GROMACS .gro file of C-alpha atoms in nm:
model
  184
    1MET     CA    1   9.188   7.213  12.509
    2ALA     CA    2   8.971   6.917  12.400
    3ARG     CA    3   8.896   6.662  12.678
    4LEU     CA    4   8.930   6.355  12.417
    5PRO     CA    5   9.178   6.321  12.134
    6TYR     CA    6   9.101   6.435  11.783
    7LEU     CA    7   9.138   6.120  11.589
    8GLU     CA    8   9.268   6.128  11.226
    9ALA     CA    9   9.164   5.879  10.946
   10ASP     CA   10   9.451   5.653  10.999
   11GLN     CA   11   9.361   5.636  11.388
   12VAL     CA   12   8.998   5.514  11.291
   13ALA     CA   13   8.897   5.159  11.160
   14PRO     CA   14   8.829   5.176  10.763
   15GLU     CA   15   8.465   5.126  10.819
   16TYR     CA   16   8.437   5.464  11.011
   17ARG     CA   17   8.683   5.672  10.794
   18ASP     CA   18   8.391   5.806  10.611
   19MET     CA   19   8.293   6.022  10.895
   20LEU     CA   20   8.592   6.238  10.902
   21LYS     CA   21   8.541   6.348  10.564
   22ARG     CA   22   8.431   6.702  10.690
   23ASN     CA   23   8.747   6.711  10.878
   24THR     CA   24   8.618   6.922  11.171
   25ASN     CA   25   8.732   6.916  11.527
   26LEU     CA   26   8.377   6.798  11.643
   27HIS     CA   27   8.381   6.506  11.397
   28LYS     CA   28   8.734   6.403  11.510
   29LEU     CA   29   8.625   6.364  11.862
   30LEU     CA   30   8.310   6.207  11.808
   31VAL     CA   31   8.479   5.922  11.640
   32ASN     CA   32   8.621   5.809  11.969
   33SER     CA   33   8.297   5.634  11.972
   34PRO     CA   34   8.224   5.532  11.603
   35GLU     CA   35   7.884   5.389  11.629
   36MET     CA   36   7.761   5.705  11.826
   37ALA     CA   37   7.962   5.932  11.573
   38ARG     CA   38   7.749   5.755  11.305
   39ALA     CA   39   7.434   5.807  11.464
   40PHE     CA   40   7.505   6.146  11.528
   41ASN     CA   41   7.599   6.204  11.154
   42GLY     CA   42   7.274   6.046  11.054
   43ILE     CA   43   7.075   6.328  11.235
   44GLY     CA   44   7.280   6.592  11.119
   45GLY     CA   45   7.304   6.463  10.754
   46TYR     CA   46   6.882   6.434  10.780
   47ILE     CA   47   6.868   6.801  10.906
   48ARG     CA   48   7.086   6.926  10.629
   49PHE     CA   49   7.024   6.724  10.344
   50LYS     CA   50   6.648   6.588  10.391
   51SER     CA   51   6.457   6.815  10.616
   52LYS     CA   52   6.162   6.966  10.432
   53LEU     CA   53   6.225   7.306  10.622
   54ASP     CA   54   6.346   7.576  10.408
   55PRO     CA   55   6.736   7.567  10.460
   56ARG     CA   56   6.758   7.944  10.529
   57LEU     CA   57   6.516   7.926  10.792
   58ARG     CA   58   6.656   7.615  10.935
   59GLU     CA   59   7.030   7.769  10.942
   60LEU     CA   60   6.871   8.082  11.136
   61ALA     CA   61   6.719   7.878  11.378
   62ILE     CA   62   7.053   7.695  11.431
   63LEU     CA   63   7.239   8.037  11.438
   64GLN     CA   64   6.998   8.152  11.705
   65VAL     CA   65   7.074   7.855  11.924
   66GLY     CA   66   7.464   7.918  11.862
   67TRP     CA   67   7.420   8.302  11.937
   68MET     CA   68   7.200   8.249  12.246
   69GLU     CA   69   7.432   8.009  12.409
   70LYS     CA   70   7.741   8.202  12.315
   71SER     CA   71   7.892   7.898  12.150
   72GLU     CA   72   8.184   8.024  11.916
   73TYR     CA   73   8.230   7.671  11.743
   74GLU     CA   74   7.841   7.643  11.660
   75PHE     CA   75   7.778   8.002  11.565
   76THR     CA   76   8.087   8.028  11.340
   77HIS     CA   77   8.040   7.693  11.179
   78HIS     CA   78   7.680   7.768  11.078
   79VAL     CA   79   7.771   8.125  10.967
   80LYS     CA   80   7.967   7.961  10.691
   81ILE     CA   81   7.687   7.692  10.642
   82GLY     CA   82   7.403   7.930  10.649
   83LYS     CA   83   7.580   8.154  10.351
   84GLU     CA   84   7.572   7.844  10.139
   85PHE     CA   85   7.189   7.823  10.178
   86CYS     CA   86   7.117   8.198  10.120
   87VAL     CA   87   7.173   8.314  10.497
   88THR     CA   88   7.279   8.709  10.436
   89ASP     CA   89   7.486   8.948  10.648
   90GLU     CA   90   7.135   9.128  10.688
   91ASP     CA   91   6.974   8.802  10.812
   92ILE     CA   92   7.243   8.751  11.065
   93ALA     CA   93   7.233   9.131  11.169
   94GLY     CA   94   6.846   9.092  11.217
   95LEU     CA   95   6.906   8.797  11.424
   96MET     CA   96   7.137   8.994  11.652
   97ALA     CA   97   6.882   9.283  11.654
   98GLU     CA   98   6.586   9.054  11.729
   99THR     CA   99   6.771   8.867  12.027
  100GLU     CA  100   6.824   9.201  12.190
  101GLY     CA  101   6.457   9.293  12.141
  102GLY     CA  102   6.514   9.532  11.865
  103PRO     CA  103   6.356   9.566  11.513
  104SER     CA  104   6.488   9.395  11.209
  105LYS     CA  105   6.401   9.372  10.853
  106LEU     CA  106   6.342   8.995  10.863
  107GLU     CA  107   6.039   8.870  10.751
  108PRO     CA  108   5.758   8.774  10.990
  109LEU     CA  109   5.825   8.359  10.965
  110ALA     CA  110   6.186   8.424  11.012
  111ARG     CA  111   6.138   8.656  11.317
  112ALA     CA  112   5.879   8.395  11.456
  113ILE     CA  113   6.141   8.098  11.418
  114LEU     CA  114   6.396   8.308  11.572
  115LYS     CA  115   6.151   8.375  11.874
  116GLY     CA  116   6.073   7.997  11.894
  117ALA     CA  117   6.437   7.885  11.903
  118ARG     CA  118   6.503   8.156  12.166
  119GLU     CA  119   6.226   8.015  12.366
  120MET     CA  120   6.353   7.658  12.350
  121VAL     CA  121   6.698   7.766  12.463
  122ARG     CA  122   6.568   7.980  12.763
  123GLU     CA  123   6.217   7.830  12.862
  124LEU     CA  124   6.266   7.478  12.739
  125ALA     CA  125   5.977   7.472  12.490
  126MET     CA  126   5.821   7.726  12.238
  127SER     CA  127   5.516   7.911  12.380
  128ASP     CA  128   5.163   7.803  12.243
  129ALA     CA  129   5.153   8.150  12.068
  130THR     CA  130   5.492   8.128  11.905
  131PHE     CA  131   5.432   7.741  11.788
  132ALA     CA  132   5.071   7.858  11.648
  133GLU     CA  133   5.239   8.153  11.469
  134ILE     CA  134   5.489   7.928  11.318
  135LYS     CA  135   5.247   7.637  11.236
  136ALA     CA  136   5.029   7.916  11.049
  137HIS     CA  137   5.321   7.885  10.797
  138LEU     CA  138   5.472   7.525  10.809
  139SER     CA  139   5.328   7.193  10.770
  140ASP     CA  140   5.334   6.921  11.036
  141GLU     CA  141   5.645   6.769  10.899
  142GLN     CA  142   5.821   7.086  10.903
  143MET     CA  143   5.719   7.163  11.247
  144VAL     CA  144   5.881   6.856  11.367
  145ASP     CA  145   6.172   6.897  11.146
  146LEU     CA  146   6.215   7.256  11.298
  147VAL     CA  147   6.177   7.156  11.657
  148LEU     CA  148   6.397   6.861  11.639
  149THR     CA  149   6.658   7.081  11.444
  150ILE     CA  150   6.666   7.329  11.750
  151ALA     CA  151   6.677   7.069  12.005
  152PHE     CA  152   6.950   6.884  11.823
  153TYR     CA  153   7.175   7.177  11.831
  154CYS     CA  154   7.079   7.277  12.184
  155GLY     CA  155   7.245   6.928  12.247
  156VAL     CA  156   7.528   6.978  12.001
  157ILE     CA  157   7.624   7.289  12.204
  158ARG     CA  158   7.642   7.102  12.512
  159VAL     CA  159   7.870   6.814  12.352
  160LEU     CA  160   8.072   7.102  12.219
  161ALA     CA  161   8.105   7.267  12.554
  162THR     CA  162   8.146   6.937  12.769
  163MET     CA  163   8.422   6.790  12.545
  164LYS     CA  164   8.589   7.155  12.522
  165ILE     CA  165   8.628   7.116  12.154
  166ASP     CA  166   8.842   7.368  12.000
  167ASN     CA  167   8.707   7.596  11.726
  168GLU     CA  168   8.937   7.570  11.392
  169PRO     CA  169   9.162   7.866  11.296
  170TYR     CA  170   8.973   7.960  11.002
  171TYR     CA  171   8.645   7.991  11.181
  172LYS     CA  172   8.787   8.231  11.414
  173GLU     CA  173   8.786   8.497  11.139
  174VAL     CA  174   8.410   8.482  11.140
  175LEU     CA  175   8.428   8.641  11.496
  176GLN     CA  176   8.592   8.932  11.380
  177GLN     CA  177   8.295   9.022  11.175
  178TYR     CA  178   8.019   8.874  11.413
  179PRO     CA  179   8.163   8.934  11.761
  180ILE     CA  180   7.957   8.722  11.998
  181PRO     CA  181   7.934   8.917  12.340
  182GLY     CA  182   8.105   8.772  12.631
  183VAL     CA  183   8.324   8.530  12.403
  184ASN     CA  184   8.702   8.609  12.362
   0.00000   0.00000   0.00000
């Protein structure tokens, strides 16, 4: 159960109601601090709609963070979002295999990005070797977008966990197809 209330549009000042258009528990809770919620939405909106990083690779990085952190909310939401950006069931199976140190059919750049995300979750930063491997394929702008995307979603997961934000029932169905080890 969430530690703060989920607010509905009629409980929020009119100038902040636009932040509830996604109608997720995360947004309903964050709007308890409307200006912070607006800033949060700004970064999230940039990542999703303006970043120069390939959207499929972006979503794979986010999924890797969610999977590593066993965040049911983040992982299931981004399975749905990822599929809107060409993430396939095979990609997700590859992510799971790569996480366990097994082989996958993912292309080298996707594998390197997943490795970089795992390193940022486990070790705080990407290794020099992984950074260089990814940088061989991405521009400086794309590298900044990738690193900030991974870091942002590491932060989002901590917000979700600390605020004990409940996953919406629709997304629980995703766990039937992609069960996260250690998550009910």
